[in-house]
Every structure is written in structure tokens, then in C-alpha cells.
Coordinates of C-alpha atoms in Angstrom, one line a residue:
X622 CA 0.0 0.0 0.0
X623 CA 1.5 3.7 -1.3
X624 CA 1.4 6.2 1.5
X625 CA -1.5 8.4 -0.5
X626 CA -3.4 5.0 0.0
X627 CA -2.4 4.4 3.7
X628 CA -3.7 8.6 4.4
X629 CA -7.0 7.4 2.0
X630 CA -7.7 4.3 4.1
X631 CA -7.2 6.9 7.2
X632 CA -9.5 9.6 6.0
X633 CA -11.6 7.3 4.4
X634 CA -12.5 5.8 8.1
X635 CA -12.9 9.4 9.6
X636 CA -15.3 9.9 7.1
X637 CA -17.1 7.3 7.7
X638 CA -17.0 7.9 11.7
X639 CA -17.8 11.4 11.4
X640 CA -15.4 12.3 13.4
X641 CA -14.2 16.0 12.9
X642 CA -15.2 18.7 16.0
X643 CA -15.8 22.1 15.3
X644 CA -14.3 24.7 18.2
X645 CA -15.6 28.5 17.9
X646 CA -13.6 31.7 18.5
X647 CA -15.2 34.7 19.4
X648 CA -15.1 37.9 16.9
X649 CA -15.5 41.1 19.1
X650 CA -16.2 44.5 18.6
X651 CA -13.0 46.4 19.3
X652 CA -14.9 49.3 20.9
X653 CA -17.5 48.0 23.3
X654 CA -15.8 44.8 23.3
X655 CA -19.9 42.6 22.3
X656 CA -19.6 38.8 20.7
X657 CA -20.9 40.1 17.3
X658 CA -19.8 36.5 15.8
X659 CA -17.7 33.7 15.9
X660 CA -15.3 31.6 13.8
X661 CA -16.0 28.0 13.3
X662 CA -12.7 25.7 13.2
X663 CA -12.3 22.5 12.6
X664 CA -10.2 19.5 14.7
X665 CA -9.9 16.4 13.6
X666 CA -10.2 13.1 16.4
X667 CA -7.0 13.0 19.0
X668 CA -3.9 11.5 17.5
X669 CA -2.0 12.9 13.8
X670 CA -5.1 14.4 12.0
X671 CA -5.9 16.4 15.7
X672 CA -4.6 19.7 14.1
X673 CA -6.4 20.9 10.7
X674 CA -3.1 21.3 9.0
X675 CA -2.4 17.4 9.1
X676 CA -6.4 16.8 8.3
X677 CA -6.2 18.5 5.3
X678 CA -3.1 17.4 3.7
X679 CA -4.0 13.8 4.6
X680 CA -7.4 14.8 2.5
X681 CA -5.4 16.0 0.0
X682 CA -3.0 13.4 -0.9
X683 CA -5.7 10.9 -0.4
X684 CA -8.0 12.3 -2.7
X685 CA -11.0 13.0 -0.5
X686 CA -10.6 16.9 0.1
X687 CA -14.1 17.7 -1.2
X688 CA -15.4 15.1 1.3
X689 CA -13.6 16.1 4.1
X690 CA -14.1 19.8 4.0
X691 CA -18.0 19.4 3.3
X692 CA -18.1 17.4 6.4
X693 CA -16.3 19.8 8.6
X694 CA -18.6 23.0 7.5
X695 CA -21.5 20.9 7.7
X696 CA -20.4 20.3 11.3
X697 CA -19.8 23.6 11.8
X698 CA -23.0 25.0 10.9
X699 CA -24.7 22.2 12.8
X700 CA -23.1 22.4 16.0
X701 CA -23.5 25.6 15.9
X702 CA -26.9 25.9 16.1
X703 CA -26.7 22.9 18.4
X704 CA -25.1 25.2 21.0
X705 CA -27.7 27.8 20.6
X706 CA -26.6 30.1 18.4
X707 CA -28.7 32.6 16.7
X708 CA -29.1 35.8 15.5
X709 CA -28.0 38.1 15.6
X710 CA -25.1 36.5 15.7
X711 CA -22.8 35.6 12.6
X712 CA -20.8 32.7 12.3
X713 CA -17.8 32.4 9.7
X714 CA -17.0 29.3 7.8
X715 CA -13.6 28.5 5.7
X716 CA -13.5 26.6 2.9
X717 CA -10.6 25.0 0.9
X718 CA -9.9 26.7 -2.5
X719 CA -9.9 23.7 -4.2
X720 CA -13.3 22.6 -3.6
X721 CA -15.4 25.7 -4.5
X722 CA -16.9 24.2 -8.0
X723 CA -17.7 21.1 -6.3
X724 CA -21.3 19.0 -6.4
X725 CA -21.1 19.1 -2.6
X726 CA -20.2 22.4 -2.1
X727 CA -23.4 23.6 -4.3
X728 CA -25.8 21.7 -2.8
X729 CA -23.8 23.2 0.8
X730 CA -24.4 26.4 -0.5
X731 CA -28.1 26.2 -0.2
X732 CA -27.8 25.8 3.3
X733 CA -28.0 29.7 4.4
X734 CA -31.6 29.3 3.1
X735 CA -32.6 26.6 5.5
X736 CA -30.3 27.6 8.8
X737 CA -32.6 28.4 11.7
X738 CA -32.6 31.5 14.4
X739 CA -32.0 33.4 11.4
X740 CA -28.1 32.9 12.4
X741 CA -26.1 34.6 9.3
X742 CA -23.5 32.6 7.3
X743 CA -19.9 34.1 5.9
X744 CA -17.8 32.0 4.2
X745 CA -14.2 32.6 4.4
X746 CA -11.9 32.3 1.2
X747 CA -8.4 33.4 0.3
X748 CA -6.9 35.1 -2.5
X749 CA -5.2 31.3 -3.7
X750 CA -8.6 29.9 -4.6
X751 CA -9.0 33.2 -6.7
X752 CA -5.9 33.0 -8.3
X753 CA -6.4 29.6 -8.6
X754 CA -9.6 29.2 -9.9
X755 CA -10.5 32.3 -10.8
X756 CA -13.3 31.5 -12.8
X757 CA -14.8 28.7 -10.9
X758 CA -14.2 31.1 -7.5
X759 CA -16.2 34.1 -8.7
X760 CA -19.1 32.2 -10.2
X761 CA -19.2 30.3 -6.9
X762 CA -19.0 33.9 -4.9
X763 CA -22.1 34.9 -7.0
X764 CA -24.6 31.9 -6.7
X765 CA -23.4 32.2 -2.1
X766 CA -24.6 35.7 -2.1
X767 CA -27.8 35.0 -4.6
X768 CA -28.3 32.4 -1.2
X769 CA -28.0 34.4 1.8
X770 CA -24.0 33.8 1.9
X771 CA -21.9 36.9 3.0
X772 CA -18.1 37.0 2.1
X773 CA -14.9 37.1 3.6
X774 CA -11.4 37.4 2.5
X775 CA -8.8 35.7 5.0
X776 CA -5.2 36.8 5.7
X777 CA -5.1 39.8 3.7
X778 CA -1.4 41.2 4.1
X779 CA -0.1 37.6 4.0
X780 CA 0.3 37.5 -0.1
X781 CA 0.4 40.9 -2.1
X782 CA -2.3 39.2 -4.2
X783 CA -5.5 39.5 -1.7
X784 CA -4.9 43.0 -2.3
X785 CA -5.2 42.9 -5.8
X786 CA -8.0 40.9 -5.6
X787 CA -10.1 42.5 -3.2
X788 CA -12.2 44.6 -5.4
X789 CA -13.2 41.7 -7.8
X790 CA -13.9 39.6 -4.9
X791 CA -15.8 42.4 -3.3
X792 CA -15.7 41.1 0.7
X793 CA -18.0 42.2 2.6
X794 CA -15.1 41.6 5.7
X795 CA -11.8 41.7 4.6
X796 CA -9.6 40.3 7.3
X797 CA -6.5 41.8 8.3
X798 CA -3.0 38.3 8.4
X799 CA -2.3 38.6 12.5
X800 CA 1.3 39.3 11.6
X801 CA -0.2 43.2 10.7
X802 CA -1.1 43.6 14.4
X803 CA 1.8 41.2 16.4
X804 CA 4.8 42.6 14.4
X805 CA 6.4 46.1 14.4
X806 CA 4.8 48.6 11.5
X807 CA 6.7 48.9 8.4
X808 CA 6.0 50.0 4.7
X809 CA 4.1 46.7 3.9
X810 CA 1.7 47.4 7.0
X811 CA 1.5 51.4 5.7
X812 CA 0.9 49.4 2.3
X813 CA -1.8 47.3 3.7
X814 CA -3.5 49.5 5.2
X815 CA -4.1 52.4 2.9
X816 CA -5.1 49.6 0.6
X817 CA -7.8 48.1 2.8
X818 CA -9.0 51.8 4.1
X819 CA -9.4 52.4 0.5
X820 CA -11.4 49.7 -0.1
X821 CA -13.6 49.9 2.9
X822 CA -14.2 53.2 2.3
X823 CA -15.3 52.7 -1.6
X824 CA -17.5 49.4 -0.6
X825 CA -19.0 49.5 2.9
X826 CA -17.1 46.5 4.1
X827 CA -15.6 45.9 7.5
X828 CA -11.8 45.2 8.5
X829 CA -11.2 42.4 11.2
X830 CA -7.9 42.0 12.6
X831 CA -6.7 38.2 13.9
X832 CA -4.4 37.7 16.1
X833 CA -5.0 39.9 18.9
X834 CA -3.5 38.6 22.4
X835 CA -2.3 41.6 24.0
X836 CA -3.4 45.3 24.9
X837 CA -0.4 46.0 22.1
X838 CA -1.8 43.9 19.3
X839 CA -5.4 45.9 19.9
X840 CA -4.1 49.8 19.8
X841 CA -2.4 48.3 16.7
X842 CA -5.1 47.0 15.3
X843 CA -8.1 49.7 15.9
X844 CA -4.7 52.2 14.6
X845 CA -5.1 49.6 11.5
X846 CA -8.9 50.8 11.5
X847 CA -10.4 47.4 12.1
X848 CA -13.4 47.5 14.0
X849 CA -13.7 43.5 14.9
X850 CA -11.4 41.4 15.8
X851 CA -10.1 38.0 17.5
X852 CA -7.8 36.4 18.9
X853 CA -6.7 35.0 22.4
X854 CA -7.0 38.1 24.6
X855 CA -11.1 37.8 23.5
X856 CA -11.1 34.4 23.9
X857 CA -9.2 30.9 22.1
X858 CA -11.2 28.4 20.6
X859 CA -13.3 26.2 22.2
X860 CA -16.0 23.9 21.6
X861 CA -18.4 26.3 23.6
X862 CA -19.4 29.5 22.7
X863 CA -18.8 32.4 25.1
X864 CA -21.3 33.3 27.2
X865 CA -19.5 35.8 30.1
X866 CA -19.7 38.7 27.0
X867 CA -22.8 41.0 26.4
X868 CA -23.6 39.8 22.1
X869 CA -24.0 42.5 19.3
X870 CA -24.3 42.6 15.7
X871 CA -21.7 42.5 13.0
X872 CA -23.8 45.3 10.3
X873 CA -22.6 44.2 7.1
X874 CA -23.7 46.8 4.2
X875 CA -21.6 46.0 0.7
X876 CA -24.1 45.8 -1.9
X877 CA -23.3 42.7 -4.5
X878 CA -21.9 43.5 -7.8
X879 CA -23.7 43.8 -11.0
X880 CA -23.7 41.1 -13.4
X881 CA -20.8 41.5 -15.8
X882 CA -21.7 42.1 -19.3
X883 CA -20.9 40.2 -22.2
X884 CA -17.5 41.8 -22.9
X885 CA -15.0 43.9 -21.2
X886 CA -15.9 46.7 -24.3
X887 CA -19.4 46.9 -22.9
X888 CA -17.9 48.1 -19.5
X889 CA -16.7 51.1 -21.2
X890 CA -18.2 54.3 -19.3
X891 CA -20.8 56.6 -20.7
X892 CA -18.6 59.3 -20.1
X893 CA -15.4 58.1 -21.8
X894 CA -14.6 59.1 -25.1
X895 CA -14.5 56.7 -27.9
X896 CA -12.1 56.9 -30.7
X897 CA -11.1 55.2 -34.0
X898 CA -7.3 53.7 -34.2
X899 CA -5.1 51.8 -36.2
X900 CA -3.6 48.3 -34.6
X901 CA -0.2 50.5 -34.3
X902 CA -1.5 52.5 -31.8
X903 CA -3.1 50.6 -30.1
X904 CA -0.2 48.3 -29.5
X905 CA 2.0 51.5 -28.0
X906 CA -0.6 52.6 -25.7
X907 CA -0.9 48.6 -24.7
X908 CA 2.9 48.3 -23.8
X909 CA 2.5 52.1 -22.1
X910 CA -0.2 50.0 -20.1
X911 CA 2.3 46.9 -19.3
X912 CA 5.0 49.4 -17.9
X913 CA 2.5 50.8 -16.0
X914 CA 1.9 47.1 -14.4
X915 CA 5.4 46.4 -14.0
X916 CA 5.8 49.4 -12.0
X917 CA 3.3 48.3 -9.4
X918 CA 4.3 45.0 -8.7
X919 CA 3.2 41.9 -6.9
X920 CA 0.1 44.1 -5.7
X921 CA -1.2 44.2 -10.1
X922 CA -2.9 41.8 -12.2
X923 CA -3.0 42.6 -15.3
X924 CA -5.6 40.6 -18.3
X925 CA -5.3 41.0 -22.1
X926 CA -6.7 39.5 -25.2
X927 CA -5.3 39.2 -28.6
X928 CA -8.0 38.3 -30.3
X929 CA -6.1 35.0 -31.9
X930 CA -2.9 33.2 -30.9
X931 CA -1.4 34.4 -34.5
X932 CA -1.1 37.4 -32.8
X933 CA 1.0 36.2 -29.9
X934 CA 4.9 37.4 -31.2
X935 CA 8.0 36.1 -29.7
X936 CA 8.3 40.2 -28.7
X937 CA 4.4 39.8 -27.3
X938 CA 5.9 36.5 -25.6
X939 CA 9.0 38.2 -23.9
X940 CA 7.0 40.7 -22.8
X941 CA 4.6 38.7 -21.3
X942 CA 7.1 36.4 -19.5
X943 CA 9.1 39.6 -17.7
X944 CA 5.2 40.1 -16.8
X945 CA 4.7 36.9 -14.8
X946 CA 8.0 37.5 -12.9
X947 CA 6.8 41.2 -11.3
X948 CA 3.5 40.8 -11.1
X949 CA 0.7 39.1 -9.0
X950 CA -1.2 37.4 -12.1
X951 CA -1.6 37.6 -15.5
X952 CA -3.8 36.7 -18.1
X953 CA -3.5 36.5 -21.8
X954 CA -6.8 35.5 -23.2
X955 CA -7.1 34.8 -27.1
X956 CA -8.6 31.9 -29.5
X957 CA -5.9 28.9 -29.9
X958 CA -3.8 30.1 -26.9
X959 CA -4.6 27.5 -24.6
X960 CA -4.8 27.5 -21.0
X961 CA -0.8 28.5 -20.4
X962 CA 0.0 30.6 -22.9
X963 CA 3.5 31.1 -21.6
X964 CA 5.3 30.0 -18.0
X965 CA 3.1 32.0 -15.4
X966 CA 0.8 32.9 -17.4
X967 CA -2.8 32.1 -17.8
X968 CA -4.9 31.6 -20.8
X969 CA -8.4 30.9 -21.7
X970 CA -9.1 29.3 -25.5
X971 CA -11.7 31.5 -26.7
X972 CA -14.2 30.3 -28.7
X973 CA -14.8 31.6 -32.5
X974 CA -18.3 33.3 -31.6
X975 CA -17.1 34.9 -28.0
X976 CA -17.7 38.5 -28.4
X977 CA -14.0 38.8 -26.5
X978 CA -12.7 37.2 -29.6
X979 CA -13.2 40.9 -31.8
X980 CA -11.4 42.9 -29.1
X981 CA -8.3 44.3 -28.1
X982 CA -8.2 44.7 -24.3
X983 CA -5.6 45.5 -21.9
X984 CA -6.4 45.4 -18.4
X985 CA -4.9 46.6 -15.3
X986 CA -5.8 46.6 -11.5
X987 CA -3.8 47.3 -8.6
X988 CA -5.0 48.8 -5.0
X989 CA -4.5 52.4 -6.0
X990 CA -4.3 52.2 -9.8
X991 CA -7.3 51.1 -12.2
X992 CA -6.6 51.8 -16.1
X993 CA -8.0 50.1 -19.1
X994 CA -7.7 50.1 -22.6
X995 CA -10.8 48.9 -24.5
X996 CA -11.2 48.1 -28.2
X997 CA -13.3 46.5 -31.1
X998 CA -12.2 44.9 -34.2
X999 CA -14.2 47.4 -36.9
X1000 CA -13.3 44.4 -39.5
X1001 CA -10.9 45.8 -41.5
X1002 CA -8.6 43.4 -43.8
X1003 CA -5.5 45.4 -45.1
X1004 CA -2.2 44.9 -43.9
X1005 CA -2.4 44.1 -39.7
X1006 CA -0.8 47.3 -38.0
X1007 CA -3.5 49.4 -39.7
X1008 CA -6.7 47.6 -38.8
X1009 CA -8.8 49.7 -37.2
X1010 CA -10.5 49.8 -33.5
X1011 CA -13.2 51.5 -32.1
X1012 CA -11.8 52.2 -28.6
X1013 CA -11.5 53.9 -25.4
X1014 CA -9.0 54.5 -22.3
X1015 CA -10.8 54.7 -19.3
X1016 CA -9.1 54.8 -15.6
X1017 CA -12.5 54.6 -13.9
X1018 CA -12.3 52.3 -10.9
X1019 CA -15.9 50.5 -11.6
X1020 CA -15.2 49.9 -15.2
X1021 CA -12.2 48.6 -14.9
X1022 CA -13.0 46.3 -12.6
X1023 CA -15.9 44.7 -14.3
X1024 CA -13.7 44.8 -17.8
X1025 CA -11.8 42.7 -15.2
X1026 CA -14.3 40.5 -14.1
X1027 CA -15.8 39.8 -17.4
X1028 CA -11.7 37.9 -18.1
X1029 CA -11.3 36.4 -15.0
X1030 CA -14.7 34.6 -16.1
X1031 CA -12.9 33.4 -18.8
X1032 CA -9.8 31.7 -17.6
X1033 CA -8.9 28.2 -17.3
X1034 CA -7.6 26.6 -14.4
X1035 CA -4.0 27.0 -12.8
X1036 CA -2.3 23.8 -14.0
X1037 CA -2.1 20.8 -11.5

């Protein structure tokens, strides 16, 4: 027997047993210090799969992670209400990036309709599953909240990419890594936080900061301008709920995003002007946008489309390779250009009759920079550098990010 058989055989009989616990820690308000929610986390039976880090890897390697997370939220929201709670209370949920497209995790999505004492349900994800997954992660996002579900991002600060993220995620909590409040401020935390201000300013959403255990770690963290927060000077898990704390309610206001329409050009702003181009252009103000990507760093995504993979140079190529070294993620999206266009690089195959398949698009999202350039094929057939495009620039936040949203919806899978 292979070891991924032996951790199989061993999950396999946990499933069967039932036997994950679920522990809640308390989520406070950092100013009159109420319950307003609590955190459900998962434990696996005494012995190596105790800890969730060794439940989950076993899962992994054995092929039953679907299985094993469904059972451990299902337990969740179960003994949760088992132990009385209610609204208005909130109780958060994780689940495992890898899992989010999943026949159980549909049909466990339904369950925020049918929850009693009107107890609300956020589900925690992390900026992996949206890199990820992208596609599979944001269609998932949309069909929770359609249900009842609020969102959550986790460990924001941990990976430059939850920033990026954020706005095409759209939390309604974004919640702040514990190393922002337990280690000494620096440029990253200034980084952070004018980044997550931002956002929670635009949206409505709330900041929660983990890892508070001292009187230290909570100026920090209200400095931060989180509001909620946890961590063990509130409380450390524990299969109980706490009951020596007066309870609020965690007020949650971000409005879901629109649908995305059908391409990124119908994102283009009433306001913005629209012009007529040759291909040459077009292609300078492109690269002007790249540079402008670079500059930014880990924090920027940037998403493209080339209409077809003929128009994917070896210059386009080397380009797009420096890309994937400095930048958080990128997307080149074009007919014939697979799922992997180039190392790092994500693809999506368009097909023939895609209305992205007649544009030109470029892109770019960062936590303080939005800029986009927008184009159609008009169907010229001269020589390709004069083609012409029907086009605009825009730099407005909201456009940009649904031009983004409508490509992310596009691409394949990260390869295994």
C-alpha cells in the first residue's frame, strides 16, 4: 500500500465515523468589546489528523478533500446551532480553494436558506482559490450571495495578491493576516492599510484583525482601522461558545456586484470618449499599459486579449514572461492560446463566436491604480498594423474592474 493510499484508508475511516469537532472563536467589537460572531474551526479526532493542517493534507493526498471539508462545515453550521446560536449572531465558515466548483459544495451552498434563528453565514476564502480558480471562485461567490451567503477574505497582508483581488472579490469583511497587528509597522503594513482603508471606504465592508492577544496587538489594530477582531486576549477556541460577553451585531452593508456584461468593451463608461485607431497605436498605448503594471508590482494583475494566438509574437511573448515574474497574475486570453500561454501565465481558449474574440483589451488593476484600454475589431482586412479599432482609455475604478471581471470569467484553471 502507497502512503497516499495508507492517508486514503485513514481519511476514508474518519469519514465514515464522522469524526471532525468544530471549536468557535469569538469575533468582538474592538470598541465596546460585544460577541458580534464567531469563527468556526475545525479538529480532527486525538492523534496525527488532531490539528487541521495534518487533516487537510491527509485529504489532499488521499483524494477525498471535497469530502472532508464538506463534512467539517456541515459540522460547523450544525453544532453551531446545536449550541444555541442565533441571531444576531454571525458565524464564519472556511473553505478549501480547491473545492469551490464542487457538487457538494453547491448543494452546501443552499444551506443559508434553511439555517434556523436566522443565524447569518460568511464564508471565508483566500486570495489562492482566486488565483487559482478564478473563474470557478467568482461564479461560486455569486450563486453564495444569490443564497443568503456573506463573504470574507482571510489573511489579507499575508500574499500581495488579496490586495489585488479585493475589489473583484468584493468582501463584505476583509480580514487583516495577524502578523499586521503582532509585528512592528513597516512600509508593507502602511501598504496594507491604505489599501484596505481604501477599499472599505469605496465598498461598505468591514476590516477584522486576527491575532489579537495583547493590549499591544489591539491599539495596533483599531490604529489599523479594524473594527472586529479575535484572537486570544477575546477568547481561544473552544467547543463552547462564550457566554460571560454582552452579544452585538456584525452590520454588514456592501451591496453585491452587478452582473458583468458580455465583454470587457461593454464596460466602457458613458462618459469616456470613444475613438477610432489603427492596430499600431493601439499596440504602444498597450505596452505604455504593461509598464504601468510592472511598475506596481506583486500588488497588479494585469488581463489582455489578442484576439487569436497568431497574434502572440515572440516580442508579445517576452513581454509577457518579464510580466509573470513582477506581477501578481496575469492573463493572456485569445482563440488557440490555450490554458498556459507562456510559463506564469494564464490563458483561456476563446471560442470563435465569443464577443472577446473581436477585441483588443488590456487590463490593469492594482490597489491604488485602475486603467483600461478597450477596443473593437471594426473588420478591416488590409495589412495588420492598420486595422482599425473603435476604442477607449478609461481609468475609472468601476469599469475597470468589471472589464476585469468579465476575463477572469474566462480563464482556465491553474495547471495541476
Amino acid at each position: 500500500m502507497t502512503v497516499d493510499q495508507m492517508l486514503r484508508s485513514q481519511v476514508a475511516h474518519l469519514l465514515d465515523a464522522g469524526a471532525v469537532r468544530t471549536h468557535f472563536q469569538p469575533i468582538v467589537d474592538l470598541y465596546d468589546d460585544r460577541v458580534v460572531a464567531y469563527e468556526a474551526l475545525s479538529r480532527g479526532p486525538d492523534g496525527p489528523f488532531a490539528a487541521p493542517q495534518p487533516l487537510f493534507a491527509a485529504a489532499r493526498a488521499g483524494g477525498l478533500l471535497a469530502e472532508v471539508d464538506d463534512l467539517c462545515r456541515r459540522n460547523a453550521v450544525s453544532a453551531a446551532v446545536e449550541a444555541g446560536m442565533a441571531g444576531p449572531l454571525t458565524l464564519f465558515v472556511n473553505v478549501e480553494p480547491d473545492v469551490v466548483d464542487s457538487e457538494r459544495f453547491d448543494d452546501f451552498a443552499s444551506l443559508a436558506e434553511r439555517v434556523p434563528g436566522r443565524l447569518r453565514l460568511v464564508l471565508e476564502v483566500t486570495e489562492r482559490a482566486l488565483a487559482a480558480r478564478p473563474a470557478e471562485l467568482l461564479a461560486a461567490v455569486g450563486e453564495l450571495r444569490r443564497k443568503g451567503w456573506r463573504i470574507a477574505l482571510d489573511d489579507v497582508g499575508a500574499d500581495d495578491l488579496s490586495l489585488a483581488f479585493m475589489p473583484l472579490l468584493r468582501p463584505d469583511v476583509v480580514k487583516l493576516d495577524l502578523r499586521l497587528v503582532q509585528q512592528r509597522p513597516g512600509p508593507a503594513a502602511a501598504h496594507i492599510m491604505t489599501a484596505t482603508n481604501a477599499y472599505t471606504e469605496q465598498t461598505g465592508a468591514v476590516l477584522l484583525a486576527e491575532g489579537i492577544e495583547t493590549a499591544r496587538h489591539l491599539t495596533i489594530a483599531r490604529a489599523l482601522g479594524a473594527r472586529f477582531g479575535q484572537g486570544f486576549l477575546f477568547g481561544r477556541a473552544a467547543p463552547e461558545l462564550t457566554r460571560k460577553r454582552r452579544t452585538g451585531s456584525l452590520q454588514l452593508h456592501v451591496a453585491a456586484p452587478p452582473s458583468p456584461p458580455a465583454s470587457p468593451f461593454d464596460c466602457i463608461p458613458p462618459e469616456a470618449a470613444m475613438r477610432v485607431s489603427p492596430k499600431s497605436l493601439l499596440v504602444e498605448i498597450s505596452k505604455h499599459l504593461e509598464r504601468e503594471a510592472a511598475a506596481l508590482g506583486p500588488s497588479a494583475i494585469i488581463a489582455s486579449t489578442l484576439q487569436e494566438a497568431r497574434h502572440f509574437s515572440e516580442i508579445t511573448r517576452a513581454r509577457y514572461t518579464e510580466l509573470a515574474d513582477k506581477l501578481g497574475f496575469v492573463a493572456l486570453i485569445g482563440e488557440g492560446l490555450g490554458s498556459e500561454p507562456v510559463a506564469g501565465v494564464r490563458g483561456a481558449n476563446l471560442d470563435p463566436a465569443d464577443p472577446v474574440r473581436q477585441e483588443w483589451d488590456v487590463v490593469v488593476l492594482a490597489p491604488h491604480f485602475a486603467g483600461a484600454l478597450l477596443a473593437r475589431d471594426l473588420g478591416d482586412t488590409g495589412p495588420d498594423a492598420s486595422r482599425r479599432f473603435r476604442f477607449a482609455l478609461t481609468y475609472r475604478r468601476d469599469a475597470v474592474v468589471a472589464a476585469m471581471h468579465v476575463l477572469l470569467d474566462r480563464v482556465a484553471p491553474a495547471p495541476s
